[in-house]
Tab-separated table of C-alpha atoms in Angstrom:
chain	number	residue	atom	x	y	z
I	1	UNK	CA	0.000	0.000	0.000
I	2	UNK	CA	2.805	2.285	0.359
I	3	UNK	CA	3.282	2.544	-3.381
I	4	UNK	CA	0.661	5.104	-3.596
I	5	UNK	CA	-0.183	8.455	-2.618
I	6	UNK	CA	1.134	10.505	1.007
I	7	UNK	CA	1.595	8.426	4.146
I	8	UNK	CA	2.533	8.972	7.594
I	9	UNK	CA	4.368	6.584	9.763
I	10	UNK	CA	3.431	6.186	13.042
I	11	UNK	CA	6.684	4.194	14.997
I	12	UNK	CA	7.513	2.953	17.970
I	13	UNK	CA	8.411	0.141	20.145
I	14	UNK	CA	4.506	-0.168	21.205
I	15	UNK	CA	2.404	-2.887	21.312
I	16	UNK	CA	-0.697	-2.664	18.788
I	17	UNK	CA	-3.410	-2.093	18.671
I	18	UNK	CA	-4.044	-4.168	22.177
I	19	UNK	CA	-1.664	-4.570	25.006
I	20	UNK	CA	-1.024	-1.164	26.556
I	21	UNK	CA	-2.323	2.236	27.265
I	22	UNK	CA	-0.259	4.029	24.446
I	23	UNK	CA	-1.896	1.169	22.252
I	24	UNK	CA	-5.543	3.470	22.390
I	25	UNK	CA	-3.439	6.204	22.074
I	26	UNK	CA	-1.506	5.719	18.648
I	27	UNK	CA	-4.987	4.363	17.529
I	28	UNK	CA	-6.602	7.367	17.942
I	29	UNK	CA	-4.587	9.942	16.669
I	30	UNK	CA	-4.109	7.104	14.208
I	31	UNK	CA	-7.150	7.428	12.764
I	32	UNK	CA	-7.882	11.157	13.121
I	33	UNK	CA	-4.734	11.310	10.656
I	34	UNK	CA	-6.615	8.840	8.280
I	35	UNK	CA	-10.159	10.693	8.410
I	36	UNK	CA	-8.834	13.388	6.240
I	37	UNK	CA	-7.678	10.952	3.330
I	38	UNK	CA	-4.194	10.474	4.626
I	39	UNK	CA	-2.922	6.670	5.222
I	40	UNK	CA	-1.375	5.955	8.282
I	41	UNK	CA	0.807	3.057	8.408
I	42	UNK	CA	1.948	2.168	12.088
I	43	UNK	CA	4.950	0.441	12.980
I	44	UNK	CA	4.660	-0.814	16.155
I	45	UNK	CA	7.232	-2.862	17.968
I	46	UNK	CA	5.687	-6.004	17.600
I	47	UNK	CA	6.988	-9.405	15.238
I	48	UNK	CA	4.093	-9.248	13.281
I	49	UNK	CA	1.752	-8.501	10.705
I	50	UNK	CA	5.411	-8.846	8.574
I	51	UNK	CA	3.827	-6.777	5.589
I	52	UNK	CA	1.116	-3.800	6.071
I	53	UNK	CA	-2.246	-5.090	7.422
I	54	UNK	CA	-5.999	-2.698	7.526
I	55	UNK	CA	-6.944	-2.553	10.686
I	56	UNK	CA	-10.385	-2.644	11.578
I	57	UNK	CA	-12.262	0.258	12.805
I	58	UNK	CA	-11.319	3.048	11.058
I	59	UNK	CA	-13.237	5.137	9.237
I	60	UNK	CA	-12.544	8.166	6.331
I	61	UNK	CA	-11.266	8.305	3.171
I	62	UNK	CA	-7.595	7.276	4.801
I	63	UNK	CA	-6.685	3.915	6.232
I	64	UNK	CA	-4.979	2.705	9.187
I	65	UNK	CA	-2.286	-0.338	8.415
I	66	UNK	CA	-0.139	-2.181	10.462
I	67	UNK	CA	2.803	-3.457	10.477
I	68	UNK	CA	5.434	-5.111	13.332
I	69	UNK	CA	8.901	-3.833	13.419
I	70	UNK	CA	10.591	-6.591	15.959
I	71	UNK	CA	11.464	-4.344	18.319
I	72	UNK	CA	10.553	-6.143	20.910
I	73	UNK	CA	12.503	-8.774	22.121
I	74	UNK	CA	11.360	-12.448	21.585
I	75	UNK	CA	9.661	-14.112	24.673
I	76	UNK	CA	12.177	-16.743	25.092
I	77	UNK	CA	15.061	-14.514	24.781
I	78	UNK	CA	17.494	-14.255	27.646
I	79	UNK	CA	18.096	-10.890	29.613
I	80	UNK	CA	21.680	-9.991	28.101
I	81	UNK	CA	19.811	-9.959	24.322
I	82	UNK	CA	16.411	-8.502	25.994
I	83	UNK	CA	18.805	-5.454	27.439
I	84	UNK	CA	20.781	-5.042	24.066
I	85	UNK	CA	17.749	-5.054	22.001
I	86	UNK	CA	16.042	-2.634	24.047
I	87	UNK	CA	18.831	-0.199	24.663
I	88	UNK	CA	21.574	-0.602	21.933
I	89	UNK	CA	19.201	-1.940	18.999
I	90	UNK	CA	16.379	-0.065	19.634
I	91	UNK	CA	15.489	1.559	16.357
I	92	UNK	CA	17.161	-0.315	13.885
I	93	UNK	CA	14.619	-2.590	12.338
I	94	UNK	CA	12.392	0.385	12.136
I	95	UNK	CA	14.940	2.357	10.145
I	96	UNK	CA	14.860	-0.889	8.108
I	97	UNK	CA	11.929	-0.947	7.087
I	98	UNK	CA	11.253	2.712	6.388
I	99	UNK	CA	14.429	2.213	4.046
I	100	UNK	CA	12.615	-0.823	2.380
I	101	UNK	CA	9.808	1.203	1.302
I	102	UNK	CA	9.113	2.266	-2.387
I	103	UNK	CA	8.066	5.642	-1.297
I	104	UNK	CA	8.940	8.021	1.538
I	105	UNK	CA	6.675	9.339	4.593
I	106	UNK	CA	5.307	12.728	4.259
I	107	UNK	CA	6.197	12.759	7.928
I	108	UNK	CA	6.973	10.273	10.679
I	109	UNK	CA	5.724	10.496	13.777
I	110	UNK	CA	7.132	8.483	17.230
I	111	UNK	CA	5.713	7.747	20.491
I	112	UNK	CA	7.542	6.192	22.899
I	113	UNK	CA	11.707	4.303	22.628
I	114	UNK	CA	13.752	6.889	24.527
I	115	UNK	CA	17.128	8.245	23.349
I	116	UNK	CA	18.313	5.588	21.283
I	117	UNK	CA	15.231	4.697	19.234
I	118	UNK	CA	14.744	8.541	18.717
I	119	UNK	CA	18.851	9.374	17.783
I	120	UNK	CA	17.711	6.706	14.897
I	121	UNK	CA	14.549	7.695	13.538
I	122	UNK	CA	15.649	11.069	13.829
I	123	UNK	CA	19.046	10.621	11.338
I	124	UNK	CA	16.597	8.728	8.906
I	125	UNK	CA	14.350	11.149	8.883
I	126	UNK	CA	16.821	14.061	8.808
I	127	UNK	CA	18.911	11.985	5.689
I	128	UNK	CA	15.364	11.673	3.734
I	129	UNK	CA	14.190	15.109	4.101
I	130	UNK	CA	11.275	13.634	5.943
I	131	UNK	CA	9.854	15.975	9.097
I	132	UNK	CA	9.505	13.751	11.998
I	133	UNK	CA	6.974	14.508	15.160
I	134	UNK	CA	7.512	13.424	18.702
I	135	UNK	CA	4.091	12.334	20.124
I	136	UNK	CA	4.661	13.244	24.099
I	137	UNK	CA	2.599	11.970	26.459
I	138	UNK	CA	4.833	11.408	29.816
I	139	UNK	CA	7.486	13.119	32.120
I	140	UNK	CA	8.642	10.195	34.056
I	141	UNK	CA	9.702	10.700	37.553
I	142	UNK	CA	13.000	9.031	38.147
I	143	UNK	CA	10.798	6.205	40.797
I	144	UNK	CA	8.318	5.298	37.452
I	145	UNK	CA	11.304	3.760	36.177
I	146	UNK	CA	13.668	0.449	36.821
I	147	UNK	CA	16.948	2.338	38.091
I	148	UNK	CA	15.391	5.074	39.614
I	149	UNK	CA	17.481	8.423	38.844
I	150	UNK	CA	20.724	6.930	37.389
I	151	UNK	CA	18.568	3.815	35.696
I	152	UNK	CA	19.329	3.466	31.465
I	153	UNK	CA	15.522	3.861	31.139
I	154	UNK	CA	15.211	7.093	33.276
I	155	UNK	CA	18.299	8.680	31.610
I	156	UNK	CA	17.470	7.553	28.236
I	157	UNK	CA	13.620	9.451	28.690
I	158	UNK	CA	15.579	12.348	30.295
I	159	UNK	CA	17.659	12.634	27.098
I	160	UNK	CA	14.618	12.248	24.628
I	161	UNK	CA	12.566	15.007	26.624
I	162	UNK	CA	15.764	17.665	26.902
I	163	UNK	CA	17.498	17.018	23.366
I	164	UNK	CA	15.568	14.831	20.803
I	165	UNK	CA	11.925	15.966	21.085
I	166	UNK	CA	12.817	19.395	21.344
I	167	UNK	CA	14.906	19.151	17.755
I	168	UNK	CA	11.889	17.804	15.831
I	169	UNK	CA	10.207	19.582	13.578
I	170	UNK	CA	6.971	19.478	15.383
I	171	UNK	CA	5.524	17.943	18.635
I	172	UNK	CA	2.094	16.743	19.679
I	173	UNK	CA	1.816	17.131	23.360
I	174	UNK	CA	-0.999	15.311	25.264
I	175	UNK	CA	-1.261	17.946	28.009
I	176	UNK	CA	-0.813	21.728	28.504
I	177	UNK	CA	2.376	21.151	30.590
I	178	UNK	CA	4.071	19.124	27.961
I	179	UNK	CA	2.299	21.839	25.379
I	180	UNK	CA	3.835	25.073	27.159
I	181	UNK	CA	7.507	23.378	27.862
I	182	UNK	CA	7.834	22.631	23.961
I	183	UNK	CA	6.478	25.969	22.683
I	184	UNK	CA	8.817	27.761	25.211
I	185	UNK	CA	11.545	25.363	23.073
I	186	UNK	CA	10.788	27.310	20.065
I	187	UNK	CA	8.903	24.599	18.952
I	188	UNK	CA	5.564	23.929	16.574
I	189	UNK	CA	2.968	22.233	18.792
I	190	UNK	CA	0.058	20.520	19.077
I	191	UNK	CA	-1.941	19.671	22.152
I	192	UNK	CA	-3.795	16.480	21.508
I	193	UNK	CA	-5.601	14.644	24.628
I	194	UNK	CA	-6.295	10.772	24.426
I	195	UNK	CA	-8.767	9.985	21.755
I	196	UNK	CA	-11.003	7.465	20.632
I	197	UNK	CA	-14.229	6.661	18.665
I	198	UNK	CA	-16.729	7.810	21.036
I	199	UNK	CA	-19.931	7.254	18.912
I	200	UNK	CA	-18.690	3.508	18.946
I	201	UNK	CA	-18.466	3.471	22.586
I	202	UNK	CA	-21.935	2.112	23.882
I	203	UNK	CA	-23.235	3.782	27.213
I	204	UNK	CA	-26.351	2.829	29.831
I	205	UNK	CA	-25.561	0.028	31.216
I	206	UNK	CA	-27.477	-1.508	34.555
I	207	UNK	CA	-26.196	1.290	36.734
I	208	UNK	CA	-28.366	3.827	35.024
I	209	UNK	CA	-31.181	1.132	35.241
I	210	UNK	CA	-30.494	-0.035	38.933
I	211	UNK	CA	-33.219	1.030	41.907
I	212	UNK	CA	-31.746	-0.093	44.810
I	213	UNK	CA	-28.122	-1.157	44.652
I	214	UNK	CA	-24.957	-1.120	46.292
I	215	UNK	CA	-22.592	2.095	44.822
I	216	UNK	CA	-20.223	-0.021	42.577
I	217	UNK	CA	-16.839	1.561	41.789
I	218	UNK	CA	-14.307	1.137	39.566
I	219	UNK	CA	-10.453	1.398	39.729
I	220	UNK	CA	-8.356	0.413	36.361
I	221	UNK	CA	-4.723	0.969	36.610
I	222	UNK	CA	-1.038	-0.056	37.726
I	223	UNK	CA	-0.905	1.470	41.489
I	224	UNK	CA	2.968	2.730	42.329
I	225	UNK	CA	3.824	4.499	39.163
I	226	UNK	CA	1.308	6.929	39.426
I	227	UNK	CA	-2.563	6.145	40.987
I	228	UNK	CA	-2.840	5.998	44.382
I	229	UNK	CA	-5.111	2.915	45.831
I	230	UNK	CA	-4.539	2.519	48.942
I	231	UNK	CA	-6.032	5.792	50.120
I	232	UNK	CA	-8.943	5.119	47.869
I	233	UNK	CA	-9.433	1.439	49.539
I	234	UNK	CA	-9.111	2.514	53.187
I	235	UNK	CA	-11.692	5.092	52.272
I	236	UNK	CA	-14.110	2.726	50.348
I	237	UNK	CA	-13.367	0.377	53.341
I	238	UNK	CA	-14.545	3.273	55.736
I	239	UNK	CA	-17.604	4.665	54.050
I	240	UNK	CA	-18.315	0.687	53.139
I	241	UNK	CA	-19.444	0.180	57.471
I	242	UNK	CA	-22.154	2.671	57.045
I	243	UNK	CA	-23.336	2.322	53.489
I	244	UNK	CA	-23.791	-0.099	50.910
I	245	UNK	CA	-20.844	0.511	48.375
I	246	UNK	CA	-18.437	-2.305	46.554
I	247	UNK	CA	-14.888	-0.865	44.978
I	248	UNK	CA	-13.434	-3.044	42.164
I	249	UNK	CA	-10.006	-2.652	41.444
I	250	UNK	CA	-8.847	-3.877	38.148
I	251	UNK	CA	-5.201	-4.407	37.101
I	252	UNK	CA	-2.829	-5.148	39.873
I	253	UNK	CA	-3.533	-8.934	42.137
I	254	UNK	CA	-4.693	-9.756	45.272
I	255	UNK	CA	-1.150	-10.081	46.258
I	256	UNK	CA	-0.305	-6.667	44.850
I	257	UNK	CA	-3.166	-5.214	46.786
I	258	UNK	CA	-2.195	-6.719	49.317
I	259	UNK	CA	1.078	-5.716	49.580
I	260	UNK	CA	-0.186	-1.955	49.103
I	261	UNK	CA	-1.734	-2.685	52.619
I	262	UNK	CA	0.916	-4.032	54.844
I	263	UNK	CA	-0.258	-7.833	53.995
I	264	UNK	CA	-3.127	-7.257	55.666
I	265	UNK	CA	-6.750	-8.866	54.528
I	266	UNK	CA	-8.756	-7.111	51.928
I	267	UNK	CA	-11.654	-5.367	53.096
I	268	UNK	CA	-15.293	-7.262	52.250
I	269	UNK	CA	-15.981	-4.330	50.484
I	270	UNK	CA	-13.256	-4.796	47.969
I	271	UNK	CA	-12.950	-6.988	45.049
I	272	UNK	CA	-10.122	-7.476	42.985
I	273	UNK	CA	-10.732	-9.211	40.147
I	274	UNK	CA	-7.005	-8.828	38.443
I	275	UNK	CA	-5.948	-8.159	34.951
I	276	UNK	CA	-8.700	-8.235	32.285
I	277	UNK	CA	-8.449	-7.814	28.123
I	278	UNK	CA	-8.781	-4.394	27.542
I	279	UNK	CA	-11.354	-5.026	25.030
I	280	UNK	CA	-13.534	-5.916	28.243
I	281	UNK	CA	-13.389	-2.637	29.858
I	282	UNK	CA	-15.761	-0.360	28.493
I	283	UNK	CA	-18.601	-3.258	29.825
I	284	UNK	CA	-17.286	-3.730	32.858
I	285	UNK	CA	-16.517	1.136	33.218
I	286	UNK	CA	-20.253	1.103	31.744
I	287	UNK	CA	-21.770	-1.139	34.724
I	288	UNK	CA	-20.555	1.060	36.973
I	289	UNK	CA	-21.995	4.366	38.846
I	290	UNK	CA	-18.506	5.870	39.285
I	291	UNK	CA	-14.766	4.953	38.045
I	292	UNK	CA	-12.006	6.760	40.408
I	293	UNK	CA	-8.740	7.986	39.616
I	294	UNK	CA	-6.629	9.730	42.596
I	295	UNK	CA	-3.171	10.824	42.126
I	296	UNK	CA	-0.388	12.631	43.703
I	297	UNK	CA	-0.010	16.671	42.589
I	298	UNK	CA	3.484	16.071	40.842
I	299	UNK	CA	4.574	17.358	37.591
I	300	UNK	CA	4.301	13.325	36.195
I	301	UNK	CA	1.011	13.908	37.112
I	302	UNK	CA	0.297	16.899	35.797
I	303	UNK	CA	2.422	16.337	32.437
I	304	UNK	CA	0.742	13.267	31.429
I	305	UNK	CA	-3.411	12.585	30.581
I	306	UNK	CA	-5.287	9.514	32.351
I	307	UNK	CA	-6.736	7.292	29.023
I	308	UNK	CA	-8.925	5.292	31.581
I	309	UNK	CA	-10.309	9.018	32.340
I	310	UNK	CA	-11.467	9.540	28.789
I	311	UNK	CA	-12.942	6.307	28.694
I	312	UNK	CA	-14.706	6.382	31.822
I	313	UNK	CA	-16.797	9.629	30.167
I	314	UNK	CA	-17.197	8.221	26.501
I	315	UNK	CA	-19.134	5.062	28.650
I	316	UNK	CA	-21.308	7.741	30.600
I	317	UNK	CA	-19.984	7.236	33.441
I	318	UNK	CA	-19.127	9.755	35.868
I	319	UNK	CA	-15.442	9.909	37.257
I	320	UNK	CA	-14.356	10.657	41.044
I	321	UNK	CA	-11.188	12.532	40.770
I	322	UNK	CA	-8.434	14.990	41.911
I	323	UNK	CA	-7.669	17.574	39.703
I	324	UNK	CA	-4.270	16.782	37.893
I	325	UNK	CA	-2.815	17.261	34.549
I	326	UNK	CA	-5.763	18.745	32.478
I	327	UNK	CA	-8.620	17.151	33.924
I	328	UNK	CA	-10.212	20.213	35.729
I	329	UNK	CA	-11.238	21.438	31.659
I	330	UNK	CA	-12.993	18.677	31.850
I	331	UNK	CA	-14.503	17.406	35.059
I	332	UNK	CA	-17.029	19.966	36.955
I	333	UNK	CA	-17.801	19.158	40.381
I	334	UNK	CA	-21.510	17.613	40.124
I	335	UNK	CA	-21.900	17.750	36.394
I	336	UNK	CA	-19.574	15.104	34.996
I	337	UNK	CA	-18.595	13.698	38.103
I	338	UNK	CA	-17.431	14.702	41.634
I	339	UNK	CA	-13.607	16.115	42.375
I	340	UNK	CA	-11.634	15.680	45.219
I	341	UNK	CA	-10.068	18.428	46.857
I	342	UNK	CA	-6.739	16.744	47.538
I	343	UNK	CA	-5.453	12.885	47.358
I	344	UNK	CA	-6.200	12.084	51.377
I	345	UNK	CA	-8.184	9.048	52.358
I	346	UNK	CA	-10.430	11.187	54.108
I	347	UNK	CA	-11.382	13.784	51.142
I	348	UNK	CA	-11.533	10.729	49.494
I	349	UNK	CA	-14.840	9.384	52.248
I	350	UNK	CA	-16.010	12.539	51.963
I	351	UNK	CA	-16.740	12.500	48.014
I	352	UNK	CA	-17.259	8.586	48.325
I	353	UNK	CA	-20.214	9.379	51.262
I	354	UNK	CA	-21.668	12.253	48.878
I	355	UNK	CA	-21.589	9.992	45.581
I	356	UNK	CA	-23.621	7.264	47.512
I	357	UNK	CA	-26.870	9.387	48.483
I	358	UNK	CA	-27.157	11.317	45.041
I	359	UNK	CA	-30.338	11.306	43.741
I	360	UNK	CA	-31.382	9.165	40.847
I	361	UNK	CA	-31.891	11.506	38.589
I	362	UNK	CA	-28.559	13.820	39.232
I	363	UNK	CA	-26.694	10.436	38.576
I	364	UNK	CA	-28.115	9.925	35.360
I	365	UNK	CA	-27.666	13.885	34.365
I	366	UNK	CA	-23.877	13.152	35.635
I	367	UNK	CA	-23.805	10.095	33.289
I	368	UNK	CA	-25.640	12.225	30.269
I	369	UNK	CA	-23.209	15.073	30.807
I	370	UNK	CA	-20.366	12.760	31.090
I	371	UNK	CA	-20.415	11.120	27.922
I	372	UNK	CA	-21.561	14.903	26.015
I	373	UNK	CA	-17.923	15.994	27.278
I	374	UNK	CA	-16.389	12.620	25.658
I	375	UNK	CA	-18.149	13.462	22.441
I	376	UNK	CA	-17.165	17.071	22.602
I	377	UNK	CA	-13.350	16.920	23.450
I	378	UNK	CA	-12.266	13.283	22.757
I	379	UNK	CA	-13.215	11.770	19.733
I	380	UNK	CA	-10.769	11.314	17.002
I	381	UNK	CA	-12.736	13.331	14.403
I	382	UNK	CA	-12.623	16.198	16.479
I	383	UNK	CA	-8.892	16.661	15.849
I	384	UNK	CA	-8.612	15.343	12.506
I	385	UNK	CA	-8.541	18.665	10.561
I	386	UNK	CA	-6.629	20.395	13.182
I	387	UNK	CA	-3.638	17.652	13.038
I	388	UNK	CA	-3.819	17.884	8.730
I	389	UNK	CA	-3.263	21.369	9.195
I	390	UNK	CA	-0.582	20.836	11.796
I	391	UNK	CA	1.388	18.507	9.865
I	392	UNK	CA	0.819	20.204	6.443
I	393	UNK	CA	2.363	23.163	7.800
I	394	UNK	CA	5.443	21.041	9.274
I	395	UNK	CA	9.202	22.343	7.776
I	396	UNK	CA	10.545	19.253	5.652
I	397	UNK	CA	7.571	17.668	5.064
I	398	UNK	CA	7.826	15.703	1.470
């Protein structure tokens, strides 16, 4: 397919289109690039599809391939050729390929690899006369990452965030942090938050439906790196003796949990169910009457956007959250959800006791106004003449 017509390449060392946040998030933009005619091949990090495969879902006069790189090391491979792969290979087979094709990128654009798979892409790109885009979505704190401070992964995301992103010819930032650093850098910018086909998403579910129920929570996430559950589980645990409410955290184990609260038993009121596909999900956000998302006021925080927050609204279903990164633009206190003053367990009660005696009716208007938001700010479409225009106007585009 790459025989005919403009194309952008979308790398990276990624999983896709399943297996990881940044999965829904190269998918999205992804497809707001195809809406507006333009194909979109990404190169993911994967073994396979070996040659350019449609994916399914898309929509527009463009089309979304993909193809798998190899970036990723093999499962059985031992930890000396995982570590070289990931650190002194990483890039190669991507340049590869791009070399292999019979035509050139308009542009490429790359999310996620650090340093070393940026240096790479970057000297293609740069030897082609092809403009290449950083896609920035994270400022990792120096504990997010194996290491810590002095850690190859931690240094090599330093070095892409201080030299290589800010030498591209154009960035698309997924929060107004990461959108203000670059443009103080001089350079072209684009503030994209996560996207996805919201008119696809289906909303209702038996929460809206429910009489008399307990309130039924959701958590989704990897506690540690940046969500904070165990002040949300002591508080569901708390406002769980006096009223009727079930929290079900999705993601980490029992034993994780566990280990989050001194080994100690898990309250009655808490159900962990574990890791589930992500195409499961949106049923299981939908069934709910609130998701919740709590994290720490740091600049991670604040430089990155929550996906599962995005989802949450295109389901309907209202979020329970602190106010980091961007999310305030989006989340009014009693219209789309309820917002927590601070990350304590006990601000955390306080909203948990006032979401659990809401009227019927405000809870559906939350749920209504909720997934209006989701149409209104996150779908793909909504950004798909803003990036054309954005990478039209890029310096070295072919």
């Amino acid at each position: 397919m790459t025989g005919r017509g403009a194309w952008v390449a979308y790398v990276g060392p990624f999983r896709f289109p399943w297996g990881e946040p940044g999965s829904r998030r190269v998918f999205g933009l992804a497809q707001s690039i195809a809406a507006t005619g333009t194909d979109v091949v990404v190169v993911s990090g994967e073994s396979g599809p070996t040659t350019p495969a449609a994916v399914t879902g898309t929509s527009g006069s463009g089309t979304v391939w993909h193809v798998g790189a190899g970036e990723r090391p093999a499962g059985g491979a031992n930890v000396v050729s995982k570590a070289f792969q990931m650190v002194v290979g990483l890039g190669e087979r991507t340049v590869r390929w791009l070399d292999e094709q019979p035509s050139r990128p308009s542009c490429v654009v790359v999310y996620g690899g650090g340093a070393q798979y940026m240096a790479r892409v970057g000297r293609w790109c740069r030897r082609n006369g092809v403009a290449v885009v950083a896609d920035v979505v994270e400022w990792y704190a120096p504990h997010q990452l194996p290491g810590g401070a002095l850690g190859p992964p931690h240094l090599s995301a330093k070095l892409a965030l201080h030299h290589y992103y800010p030498r591209c010819q154009g960035v698309i930032a997924i929060s107004s942090l990461l959108e203000h650093h670059y443009r103080g850098r001089g350079r072209r910018v684009l503030r994209v938050p996560p996207t996805l086909d919201v008119l696809d998403v289906k909303t209702g579910g038996q929460a809206i439906r429910a009489e008399v129920s307990p309130l039924n929570v959701v958590y989704f996430g990897t506690p540690g790196r940046k969500d904070l559950l165990t002040p949300i589980i002591r508080a569901a645990d708390a406002v769980a003796r006096t009223t009727r409410l079930t929290l079900s955290v999705y993601g980490p184990s029992i034993e994780q949990v566990r280990g989050l609260l001194g080994d100690a038993q898990l309250p009655p009121s808490v159900r962990v169910p574990g890791r589930v596909p992500q195409q499961d999900v949106e049923e299981i956000v939908r069934e709910a009457d609130f998701s919740i998302l709590v994290r720490p006021s740091e600049r991670f925080t604040h430089a990155g956007f929550p996906t599962k927050f995005v989802e949450s609204m295109a389901c309907g279903t209202p979020v329970i959250a602190n106010l980091t990164s961007d999310i305030g633009q989006y989340l009014k206190d009693g219209r789309q959800g309820l917002v927590c003053v601070d990350h304590s367990s006990d601000e955390i009660q306080r909203v948990l006791r006032r979401a659990a005696v809401l009227p019927r009716p405000q809870r559906e208007e939350m749920r209504l106004a909720a997934r209006v938001t989701a149409e209104s700010f996150f779908d793909y479409r909504r950004f798909a003449d803003p990036l054309a225009a954005f990478l039209g106007s890029l310096p070295g585009r072919r």
